[in-house]
Amino acid sequence: MSAALEKYCGSVFWNASYLQRPDPDLPLCVERTVLVWLPLAFLWLCAPWHFSSFCKKSAKAPASRLYICKQIVSGLLLLTAIAELALTLGEDYGPSSDSSAQKHPAVLYTNPVLFAVSWIVVMLCQESMRRRVKSVDSGSLFLFWLLQVVCAVFQFQTLLREALGQDEVSDVPRFCLFYISYGLQLIALVLSAIADVSPEVKRLSQKNPEAKATFLSRITFNWFNSMVFKGYKKPLVQEDMWDLNEKDSTHVICEEFEDIMAKELKKARSALQKKRNKRKTTDDRQNGLAKGVSQDVLVMEETGKKKDKKKAKKDSESEYPQSWLIATIAKTFKGVLIESAFFKLIQDLLAFASPQLLKLMISFTQDKSSYAWTGYMYAVLLLVVAFFQSVILQQYFNRCFILGMKVRTAIMAAVYKKALVVSNDSRKESTAGEIVNLMSADAQRFNDVTNFIHLLWSCPLQIALSIAFLWIELGPSVLAGLLVMVLMVPINGWLANKSRGFQVQNMKFKDSRMKIVNDILNGIKILKYYAWESSFESQVQEIREKELKVMRKYVYLSSVSIFIFSCAPAIVSLATFAVFVAVDSDNVLDAGKAFTSISLFNILRFPLAMLPQLISSMVQTNVSKKRLEKFLSGSDVDTTVIKHDDSNSAAVSINDGTFTWERDTEPVLKHVSLDVHPGHLVAVVGAVGSGKTSLISSLLGELHCLKGHININGSMAYVPQQAWIQNATLRDNILFGSKLDEERYLSAVDACALGPDLDLLPGRDQTEIGEKGINLSGGQKQRVSLARAVYSSADIYLLDDPLSAVDSHVGKHLFERVIGPKGLLKNKTRILVTHGISFLPYVDEIVVLVNGVVSEVGSYDALRANKGAFYEFLEIYGKEENNKADAKKAAAQEAAYEEIDTLPEVLEPQADGSPEDIVSSTLKRENSLRSSQRHSRQNGSVRVRKNSSVRSKKDSGDKKGQRLIEKEAMETGRVKFSVYLQYLRSMGWCYVSLSFVFYFIQNVAVIGQNLWLSEWTNDAEKYFNETYPNHIRDMRIGVFGGLGLAQGFLVFLGTILLADGSISASRTLHTNLLSNILRVPMVFFDTTPSGRVVNRFAKDIFTVDEMIPMSFRSWILCLLGVLGTLFVICLATPIFTAVVVPMAVVYYFVQRFYVATSRQLRRLDSVSRSPIYSHFGETVSGISVIRAYGHEQRFLKRNEDTIDQNLKSVYPWIVSNRWLAMRLESLGNLVVFFSALFAVISRDSLNSGLVGLSISYALNVTQTLNWLVRMTSELETNIVAVERVNEYTEIKNEAPWVTSNRPPDDWPSAGNIRFENYKVRYRPELELILHGITCDIESTEKIGIVGRTGAGKSSLTNCLFRIIEASEGRIIIDGVDISTLGLHDLRSRLTIIPQDPVLFSGTLRMNLDPFQKFSDEEIWNVLELAHLKDYVRGLPTGLEHEVSEGGENLSLGQRQLLCLARALLRKSRILILDEATAAVDLETDDLIQTTIRREFSHCTVLTIAHRLNTILDSSRVMVLDSGKIVEFDSPSELLNKHGHFYAMAKDAGIRSEEHMYSSL
C-alpha cells in the first residue's frame, strides 16, 4: 500500500523520523493524499442530501448578494484547479516540455481534477440551499470548509518552511496557486458561517429569532442571547415570549400523533378481539368436558374459585386494548429519537477519550526526554475532545427535553379531545379529578421519562466500557471495586424503600392537616363568631408536630444514604487499589494507573446511580401508561343514534326508543314514542326520578340507545338543570363563541331579567365571572345559562327545569318573557322540564313520565279530565306548593317589590330557591359541588366587591372591582438577601454554622486524600526496580481508607445538623403563618380566594419542608467542591491563579444572566400551566352543554391555544438551560486546557502525581460548575416560598383576642344593647354601609330585622361581633363599650345561629364543644332539646361520630339542628339568629322556631328575617334601608302605617291585620 502511494506521489509516504525532532512535520505525500481526500470525502457523502432538493418542486428564494459571493468564490476556486491541471499538462506535454525529462507524478493530475469536480459539487450544493426556503445556511458545507482549511494548514506550513529554508521558491506557479486557493477557501469558510436570510425567513425571525440562526449559532445557542439580555434587564412577561416553531406547536404535534394513534388503536382492538374469541372457544371446550366430570372434582373446585376470582379481576383489568401507547409515541417521534440516540452514542464514546488522554499526559510528564510539542498537542486534544463532547451532549439534551415536551403536549391534547367525545360508560369510570390528573400528573411522568429514555441502553454501555478500560489498567483487581459498587445498590434500594414508607406516612399527616386548614378557611366566619380559633390552632399544631416527627426520621434516614454515597468513591478506589498492590508485589501503583482509574470510576458512578432511579420511574410510568390507555381507548359517544332526516315533519321525534345510561344497566326510558311539532311548547312532568332529565339527555345523544331511533330537524340549544358557567366575562358567557349582534344580545339580556344584575356588577357585562360562577347567585347563574340559549337563536330548545333555581316571581317573569306563548322564543320548538304547576295551563302539550315510561300526552285540560298520572301529580305538587307558598314568597321577599323588574339576588349568599324535595336526583349528584360553592360564597369573596360599587349604577367606566379578585402578586426580580437571612435565622445560627464547619472539614479531607494518593503514586518512581516495602504499602492504604471514612462521617454529621435546623425552620414558619392567618380580619378572607391561602399551607410549606433543605445542602457542597478543585489546580500549578480571576468574572455574569431569565421563565411556566387545567376542568363539567351546542371544535382550538401559551415559556426554559450549560462547559473546558497547558510549561518542576491530580480534578469541574448554577437558581426559586409565607405572616391583625380590660364573669347579665350614632364601612377606601344607627334594645326583647338585599342586615350582626370595626360611634352592651374588650371576651359571650350551617370535619362532640368545657350529660341535654338525641343515640359511635368535610354525611336539617345545639350549649343572654332561607324543610324549620321561642325566652333575640311570617310575633321590627333605620316599631303598628314594612308584607301575601293576628 505504502509503495503504491509513494509511486502515486513521487515521494516518500511515511517516515517516523519526521516526528522525532523538536519541530515535527508531515511528509508531503501524506499532505497531498490523506489530508486532501478527508474533507472531499466528507463533502461527497453529504452531497446526495443536498441534491435531493432538486427532485422536489419548490419555490426558489431570490438570489441574494451573499449567495452570489459564495458562487463567485467557488467559481474562482474552480479556475485555480483548472489552472493547476493546465500547468501540469503544459509542463509535461507542452511545446516547451522536455520529452526525455521525468513526467510529473499522478497526484498532480488527480488532485486538480478532484478539486475541480468538488468545487462544481459545492456550487450545486449552494444552489440547492436556495430551494430550501426556510434554511439560512448549511451546517455540512460549513464543516466541509472548516475541515478543508484545517487539513490544508499542514501543506501551508510545509511550503513556507521549504521556501524559508532554501531562501527561494522552487515551484513559483504552484506555490502561488496554492496560496491563492487557500485564501479563497478561508473566505468561503467565513461566508458559509453567515446567515443568508430570505424575505420569508426575515418575517418569521421577527417573532422567533431561531428562524435565522446559523449553524454556529444553533450549536452554541447564541440565538437565545437576546432573550437572556431582556430577562436580565427586566423581568420577562408572557408578551416577551417568542412564537413557537411550527413543528413544536400543539396543532402540528397532535395531528401526527392522532393519525398514528388511530392506526395503533385499531391494531390493539383487533388483537383484543382475537384474545376474547380465543378465550371464548377455550371456555366452550371446558364446559363440554365439565358435563362428564365425577363427584371427586368438587373438592378441587373450592381452590379453583379463588383462582378464578383473581383471574376475573385480572381479566377485567385487561379488558381494554393495551400496549399501543408506547408504540404510538415511538412512531410519532421516531426522527427525534434516532437523532438523539446517535448523539448519545457519540458522547458516550467521547467520554472515554479524556481518561486516555490524561494517561498520555501523565506519561509525558514522567518521561522527561519526550518533546514539548507532544505535551502541547495533548493539551489541545483535551480541549478539542471536551469541546466536541459539550456540543454533542447539549444537542442530545436539547432534543430529549423537547421530545419530553412534545410527548406531554400530545398526551394532554389527546386526553382533552377524548374527554369531549367520551361516552357515559367510560366517563363513569374516571371522575373529572382523575381526568385532570391524567392530563397533569401522568402526562408529566411521560415527559420526565422521555427526557432520559436513552439511558436504558446507554447506562449498560457505559458500565461495560468502563469495566473494560479499568481491566486494561488494573487487571482483575477491578472486580473488588466493582463488587463494592454492586453491593451499594441493594443497600440504597432498602433505604429508598424505608424512606418511601416514611413519605407515605408524611403524606397522610399532610392530608389531615390540609383537611383541617381547609375546614378553617371554609368556616372562618363561624370560628370568629364563636371565638374557637385557638382550639383549631392547637389541632393543626398537634398534627404538624406528628408530621415533623416523621419528617425528622425521614431526613435522618436520608443522611445515612448520603453517608454511603459520599463514602462510596473512596471505598471503591480503596478496595481496588488495596487489592491491586496486595495481590502481587510487582504491582506498583503509578500516577498513570491511579488517576486514569479514578476518572474511569467517576464515569462509572453516574450510570450505576441512574439505573435504579430510571427503573423505578419506568415502573411508575407503566402505571400511568395503563391509566392513559384505558381512558383513551374507552368508547365514544354514539353519534349515529340521532338522525337528521328533513322528510320528517316533526321537529323532534322519538320512535319506540329504549335508553340506558350505561351499556349493561337497566333502561331508564322504555318504549318512548314522541313527536314534537315545530314551534310547539311541550312540558315534561313527573315525580322525582321518573326520567325527565334522562329524556332530555337522550335527545342530546348522551344515552345508549338499546332500540328505536331519534330524529331531530334543526339546531339545538340546551339549558341544563345545574347552570354551567365559564370563567370568562358575563358577556362571553352569553355570546358563547358567537359574534356579537348588539340588538339580539340586549333583548336576550332584558328578557332574562339580567338588566338590574348588570347594574350591580362592577364592570357590567364585562365583569369577570369566577370559576363555576362563584360570584353569581344560583338564580343569576340559571338566568345567564338561559340567556346563552336565547342568544344562540337555535331551532329547538331543551330546557331542563331552568326555573327551579330562581324565585317564583322571577320564574314567572322568565316564563312570560322567554319561554311562554308570548315570550321571545314563541316561534321556536321548546321542550321544558318543570315542576312549576302554574305554567302548565299555558303549554301546547304535556308529556307525563312515570318510571321511565310515557304514561300520558295531551293538553292541560284533557289530562286533568283523564284523572290519570297527571292528575295525581297535580294533587301531590299542588298541595306542596300551597304548603310552601310562604317559603316561596319568603324567597321572593329577598327581591322585594319587584314584579318584573327583578332586583338581583347578589348580595346575600342565598340558598337556591326551590324546595329541597322537589329538586331532581341530578341535583343530589351535584350536591357536593354546590356545598363547596356555598362555602366559597359564604366566605363572601363577593361581598366586598359589591359594596364598593353598588353606587356606580350605570357607569361602566368605573372599572374598579371589575375583576372579582385581583391577580395574585407574582414576585419578580431577585429575591432579597433578607429572605435568606430570615430562613437562616429560623433555622438557628448554631445549626447553620456547625454544619458548614463539618462540610468544610469534609472537603479538606477529600483534598487530603487525593494529595495522599498523588504521594503514593510517586513511590513508583522512588522504589523503581526495588521491592516495595510492606509497611509503607500498609500505611498508604490505611491513611487513604481512613481519610475516605472521615469524609463520610463528616458529611453525615453536617447533614444531620442541617436537617435539625431545617425542621426547626419549618416549625417556626408554619406556626407563624397559622397563628397570623387566624388573627387577620374577616375582610382579608372576603378578598382573597381560599385557594391562595391553601397554597401557602400546602405548596409553600412543602417547599420549605422538603425542597429548600435539599437545594441548600447541594448548594453548599457544590460551592465547596468548586473551591476545592480550583485550590488543587493552583497548588499543582500556581500560575493557574492568573486565569482564575477572569474566569470567575465571566462565570459570575453568565450565572446572573441565566438565573434572572430562568427564574422568570419558570414562574411563567407555572402561571401559564394552571389555565390548561382549569379550562379542562371547566370543559369536563360542561361537556353536555358543549356537545349540545356543537362547539367541540372551538373548545379544542381553545385548548390548543392554552397549551401553546404554556409551551411558549417551556421551550425557552429548555433552551436557557442548554445556553447556560454550553457556556459553563466551555469555561470548564478552558479550566482543563489551562491546567494541562501549565502542567506542560512547568513539567520540569512537577511530579507526575500532581499533574494527574490537577487534570483529573479539572475534568470533574465542568459538572460541578453546572450544578452550582443550577442549585443557585433552584435555591433562589425555592426561597420564594419563604417570601410568600412571610407575606401572610405580616398581614395586619384584627384587635387582640384578650385585653387587660376583662368583663365580669356573668356579663352580659341583662342583655341590653345600645347603638350610638354607629357608622361602619368595610374598608377605609369604601363608602359607609351603616349610616349612624342609633337605637336601644331592652333586655329579653325579641327584635326582627328586615330590609331589602344590601340594606345592611348582615352588617349589623357583624358589627356586634366586631367582624367589622366601627368608623364612628359605639355599641354598648350592659353598660360596657364593646370596643374596649378583647375579641374573644366579646364573642364568647354572644351566640349566633348562622344562615348556613357550617360543620367541621371531626367528631360530633368537637363540633359542639371544641374546648371540652362541658360534660357529656350537658351535651346530651342540648341534643335532646335540639331533637337530635335519638339520631345520635342510633349512631354506632354516638358523640364520637365522624363528621365528613363540610358535614356532607348529615342532612341539611340535621346540620341546622346541630348549629342550634351549639347555641343552646353556650347559654348566653344575647342570641342573633341569621335565619336560614329555603334551605331547610318546613318540619325542621318548625322545630327550630319552637325550640328558640321556648329555650331563649329569657334572652335578647335579634332575628334577621328572610320570611316575614317568622318575625310577626317579635316585640319590635327594625326595617333597614341603605344602611339607615327607616322604621322601628311593633309589627302591628308598622302594618297600620302603610310604609316600607307594609309594602313587604303585601308582597309576601300578608295583607291584613287579621292575617297578622291569626299568625301570632
PDB file of C-alpha atoms in Angstrom, residues 1432-1498:
ATOM      1  CA  VAL A1432     -77.135  10.470  67.741  1.00  0.00           C
ATOM      2  CA  ARG A1433     -78.038   7.562  70.056  1.00  0.00           C
ATOM      3  CA  GLY A1434     -78.662   5.458  66.961  1.00  0.00           C
ATOM      4  CA  LEU A1435     -75.164   6.113  65.599  1.00  0.00           C
ATOM      5  CA  PRO A1436     -72.668   3.312  66.347  1.00  0.00           C
ATOM      6  CA  THR A1437     -70.111   5.733  67.827  1.00  0.00           C
ATOM      7  CA  GLY A1438     -72.559   8.223  69.370  1.00  0.00           C
ATOM      8  CA  LEU A1439     -70.930  11.583  70.147  1.00  0.00           C
ATOM      9  CA  GLU A1440     -67.683  10.348  68.597  1.00  0.00           C
ATOM     10  CA  HIS A1441     -69.388  10.018  65.187  1.00  0.00           C
ATOM     11  CA  GLU A1442     -67.061  11.414  62.495  1.00  0.00           C
ATOM     12  CA  VAL A1443     -68.499  14.331  60.561  1.00  0.00           C
ATOM     13  CA  SER A1444     -67.186  14.426  56.990  1.00  0.00           C
ATOM     14  CA  GLU A1445     -65.857  17.558  55.302  1.00  0.00           C
ATOM     15  CA  GLY A1446     -68.497  20.316  55.419  1.00  0.00           C
ATOM     16  CA  GLY A1447     -70.881  17.935  57.205  1.00  0.00           C
ATOM     17  CA  GLU A1448     -71.662  16.128  53.942  1.00  0.00           C
ATOM     18  CA  ASN A1449     -72.762  12.960  55.775  1.00  0.00           C
ATOM     19  CA  LEU A1450     -75.571  14.747  57.628  1.00  0.00           C
ATOM     20  CA  SER A1451     -78.715  16.110  56.037  1.00  0.00           C
ATOM     21  CA  LEU A1452     -79.187  19.848  55.779  1.00  0.00           C
ATOM     22  CA  GLY A1453     -81.842  19.772  58.504  1.00  0.00           C
ATOM     23  CA  GLN A1454     -79.580  17.849  60.870  1.00  0.00           C
ATOM     24  CA  ARG A1455     -76.805  20.330  60.289  1.00  0.00           C
ATOM     25  CA  GLN A1456     -79.096  23.232  61.109  1.00  0.00           C
ATOM     26  CA  LEU A1457     -80.234  21.457  64.296  1.00  0.00           C
ATOM     27  CA  LEU A1458     -76.605  20.903  65.312  1.00  0.00           C
ATOM     28  CA  CYS A1459     -75.980  24.632  64.982  1.00  0.00           C
ATOM     29  CA  LEU A1460     -78.993  25.145  67.243  1.00  0.00           C
ATOM     30  CA  ALA A1461     -77.479  22.710  69.752  1.00  0.00           C
ATOM     31  CA  ARG A1462     -74.247  24.773  69.684  1.00  0.00           C
ATOM     32  CA  ALA A1463     -76.209  27.889  70.573  1.00  0.00           C
ATOM     33  CA  LEU A1464     -78.129  26.117  73.363  1.00  0.00           C
ATOM     34  CA  LEU A1465     -74.872  24.892  74.872  1.00  0.00           C
ATOM     35  CA  ARG A1466     -73.454  28.416  75.201  1.00  0.00           C
ATOM     36  CA  LYS A1467     -76.381  29.742  77.325  1.00  0.00           C
ATOM     37  CA  SER A1468     -75.582  33.386  76.575  1.00  0.00           C
ATOM     38  CA  ARG A1469     -78.058  36.253  77.165  1.00  0.00           C
ATOM     39  CA  ILE A1470     -77.904  37.588  73.615  1.00  0.00           C
ATOM     40  CA  LEU A1471     -78.817  35.461  70.605  1.00  0.00           C
ATOM     41  CA  ILE A1472     -78.501  36.548  66.978  1.00  0.00           C
ATOM     42  CA  LEU A1473     -80.418  34.430  64.513  1.00  0.00           C
ATOM     43  CA  ASP A1474     -79.453  34.820  60.860  1.00  0.00           C
ATOM     44  CA  GLU A1475     -82.423  32.893  59.641  1.00  0.00           C
ATOM     45  CA  ALA A1476     -81.883  30.218  57.038  1.00  0.00           C
ATOM     46  CA  THR A1477     -83.796  30.752  53.804  1.00  0.00           C
ATOM     47  CA  ALA A1478     -85.486  27.915  51.962  1.00  0.00           C
ATOM     48  CA  ALA A1479     -82.543  25.685  52.801  1.00  0.00           C
ATOM     49  CA  VAL A1480     -84.478  23.775  55.466  1.00  0.00           C
ATOM     50  CA  ASP A1481     -87.699  21.855  55.013  1.00  0.00           C
ATOM     51  CA  LEU A1482     -90.751  23.174  56.864  1.00  0.00           C
ATOM     52  CA  GLU A1483     -90.709  20.487  59.532  1.00  0.00           C
ATOM     53  CA  THR A1484     -87.134  21.242  60.661  1.00  0.00           C
ATOM     54  CA  ASP A1485     -87.890  24.944  60.452  1.00  0.00           C
ATOM     55  CA  ASP A1486     -90.819  24.470  62.790  1.00  0.00           C
ATOM     56  CA  LEU A1487     -88.707  22.526  65.284  1.00  0.00           C
ATOM     57  CA  ILE A1488     -86.059  25.251  65.301  1.00  0.00           C
ATOM     58  CA  GLN A1489     -88.561  28.095  65.768  1.00  0.00           C
ATOM     59  CA  THR A1490     -90.369  26.333  68.640  1.00  0.00           C
ATOM     60  CA  THR A1491     -87.131  25.462  70.449  1.00  0.00           C
ATOM     61  CA  ILE A1492     -85.821  29.025  70.118  1.00  0.00           C
ATOM     62  CA  ARG A1493     -89.071  30.514  71.464  1.00  0.00           C
ATOM     63  CA  ARG A1494     -89.047  28.162  74.425  1.00  0.00           C
ATOM     64  CA  GLU A1495     -85.336  27.978  75.346  1.00  0.00           C
ATOM     65  CA  PHE A1496     -84.367  31.590  74.650  1.00  0.00           C
ATOM     66  CA  SER A1497     -87.423  33.281  76.185  1.00  0.00           C
ATOM     67  CA  HIS A1498     -85.190  34.947  78.845  1.00  0.00           C
TER      68      HIS A1498
END
